[in-house]
């Protein structure tokens, strides 16, 4: 079954005072079960328990972040697709799936639900994620040599990418585009913020041995939220060149700091950023290069799309949206 996580909550939120035991949870038909974590192996193992809950009259609901391991499995570690399918086969029995974007909800309704037979009716809804990092128990700390980096970034136009270094984020094509831009004489910086992910051994080796590393190319792994906030404030534009996303939180975070946005022309990015971003016509290096050069021409004339009109919400507001759906 499930237990209360009292000790964990006290430790994680730095709370003081008496901590009750992590006693087992007893369910009644007045309860609602909300699955927040994407745990592809744990959730299927609780399939029978979840069915017992539904039999008792408990409303079972799950948050769905994306279905990318199913829709584009080549961009994930080998073996993830069948595990993720098991997870989806379990959560799709719930009374409601609450998605983090309309794009994900639309995809479930159009491409997944019609293929399912013999399941009871299910709601598919969505809510918006927040972006105020400072109110989300942020990590703090900035390395002593960061001051020198910030000076380098101020010297020329600097583009920022935020996200785990993995195939779906398309870092490799962005790097090729910047190599072409550097070769043609453009003075630009590219800053990558993200930990080492999967299926990128060749790219990681190329990055760490790149002749521009530390000059016009920077890879920052495992930095704090405080450091990331300073980067949002120090760079000139954010690039999101992903070939698939469930939401695109860096767009919101960057816009909250007034940073201009460049993104792949995906439905979910259009949903999140609307007319407040400049969109590439494709995900290949040549498309990205053309897009950056066109954006630079607009930027020099101050005619580029501004992100200031993007309507962001706080994590508190996001939680309120989620709770409204949970209790509906």
Coordinates of C-alpha atoms in Angstrom, one line a residue, residues 62-192:
X62 CA -2.8 10.6 -12.7
X63 CA -0.8 13.6 -14.0
X64 CA 0.6 12.9 -17.5
X65 CA 3.7 14.8 -18.5
X66 CA 4.2 13.4 -22.0
X67 CA 4.0 10.2 -24.0
X68 CA 7.3 10.7 -25.9
X69 CA 8.9 7.3 -24.9
X70 CA 6.0 5.7 -26.8
X71 CA 5.7 8.2 -29.7
X72 CA 9.5 8.6 -30.4
X73 CA 11.3 5.7 -28.6
X74 CA 14.5 6.1 -30.6
X75 CA 15.3 9.2 -28.6
X76 CA 15.3 7.3 -25.3
X77 CA 17.4 4.5 -23.7
X78 CA 16.8 1.0 -25.0
X79 CA 14.1 -0.8 -23.1
X80 CA 12.2 2.4 -21.9
X81 CA 9.4 2.0 -24.5
X82 CA 7.9 -1.3 -23.1
X83 CA 8.2 -0.1 -19.5
X84 CA 6.5 3.2 -20.4
X85 CA 3.7 1.3 -22.2
X86 CA 3.1 -0.7 -19.1
X87 CA 2.9 2.5 -17.1
X88 CA 0.4 4.0 -19.6
X89 CA -1.7 0.8 -19.7
X90 CA -2.0 1.2 -15.9
X91 CA -2.8 4.9 -15.6
X92 CA -5.3 4.8 -18.6
X93 CA -7.6 2.8 -16.3
X94 CA -8.0 5.9 -14.1
X95 CA -11.0 8.1 -14.0
X96 CA -9.0 11.1 -15.2
X97 CA -5.7 11.9 -16.8
X98 CA -4.5 15.5 -16.1
X99 CA -2.0 16.6 -18.6
X100 CA 0.6 19.4 -18.3
X101 CA -0.5 20.9 -21.7
X102 CA -3.4 20.9 -24.1
X103 CA -1.1 19.4 -26.7
X104 CA -0.5 16.3 -24.6
X105 CA -4.2 16.1 -23.8
X106 CA -5.1 16.4 -27.5
X107 CA -2.6 13.7 -28.4
X108 CA -4.1 11.3 -25.9
X109 CA -7.6 11.9 -27.1
X110 CA -6.7 11.6 -30.8
X111 CA -4.0 8.9 -30.9
X112 CA -4.5 6.7 -27.8
X113 CA -8.0 6.6 -26.5
X114 CA -9.6 5.4 -29.8
X115 CA -7.3 2.3 -29.7
X116 CA -8.5 1.4 -26.2
X117 CA -11.3 -1.1 -25.8
X118 CA -13.3 -2.2 -22.8
X119 CA -12.3 0.6 -20.5
X120 CA -14.8 2.9 -18.6
X121 CA -15.2 6.5 -19.7
X122 CA -12.3 8.8 -18.7
X123 CA -11.8 12.5 -18.5
X124 CA -8.6 14.0 -20.1
X125 CA -7.9 17.5 -18.9
X126 CA -4.9 19.8 -18.6
X127 CA -3.4 22.5 -16.5
X128 CA -0.5 25.0 -16.8
X129 CA 2.9 24.7 -15.1
X130 CA 4.3 27.6 -13.0
X131 CA 7.7 29.3 -13.4
X132 CA 8.6 31.1 -10.2
X133 CA 11.7 29.1 -9.3
X134 CA 12.3 31.2 -6.2
X135 CA 9.1 29.8 -4.6
X136 CA 9.8 26.1 -5.5
X137 CA 12.4 25.2 -2.8
X138 CA 15.3 26.3 -5.2
X139 CA 18.9 25.1 -4.9
X140 CA 21.4 27.9 -4.3
X141 CA 25.1 28.6 -4.8
X142 CA 27.1 30.1 -7.6
X143 CA 30.7 29.0 -8.4
X144 CA 33.5 31.5 -7.7
X145 CA 34.5 31.6 -11.3
X146 CA 31.0 32.6 -12.5
X147 CA 31.8 36.3 -12.5
X148 CA 34.3 35.8 -15.3
X149 CA 31.8 33.8 -17.3
X150 CA 29.1 36.5 -17.0
X151 CA 31.6 39.0 -18.3
X152 CA 32.3 36.8 -21.3
X153 CA 28.6 36.4 -22.0
X154 CA 28.0 40.2 -21.9
X155 CA 30.7 40.7 -24.6
X156 CA 28.7 39.3 -27.5
X157 CA 25.1 38.1 -28.2
X158 CA 24.6 35.0 -26.1
X159 CA 22.1 32.2 -26.7
X160 CA 21.0 29.9 -23.9
X161 CA 19.7 26.3 -24.0
X162 CA 18.3 24.7 -20.8
X163 CA 17.5 21.0 -20.4
X164 CA 19.1 17.6 -20.0
X165 CA 21.6 16.8 -22.8
X166 CA 19.7 14.1 -24.6
X167 CA 18.7 13.4 -28.3
X168 CA 15.2 14.8 -28.1
X169 CA 16.4 18.3 -27.1
X170 CA 18.4 18.5 -30.4
X171 CA 21.6 19.9 -29.0
X172 CA 23.7 18.3 -31.7
X173 CA 21.9 20.1 -34.5
X174 CA 22.1 23.4 -32.6
X175 CA 25.8 22.9 -32.2
X176 CA 26.3 22.2 -35.9
X177 CA 24.3 25.4 -36.7
X178 CA 26.5 27.4 -34.4
X179 CA 29.7 25.9 -35.9
X180 CA 28.4 27.1 -39.3
X181 CA 27.6 30.5 -37.8
X182 CA 31.0 30.8 -36.2
X183 CA 32.7 29.8 -39.5
X184 CA 30.8 32.5 -41.4
X185 CA 32.1 35.2 -39.0
X186 CA 29.3 35.6 -36.4
X187 CA 30.4 36.5 -32.9
X188 CA 28.0 34.6 -30.8
X189 CA 28.1 32.6 -27.5
X190 CA 26.2 29.3 -26.9
X191 CA 25.6 28.3 -23.3
X192 CA 24.2 24.8 -22.6

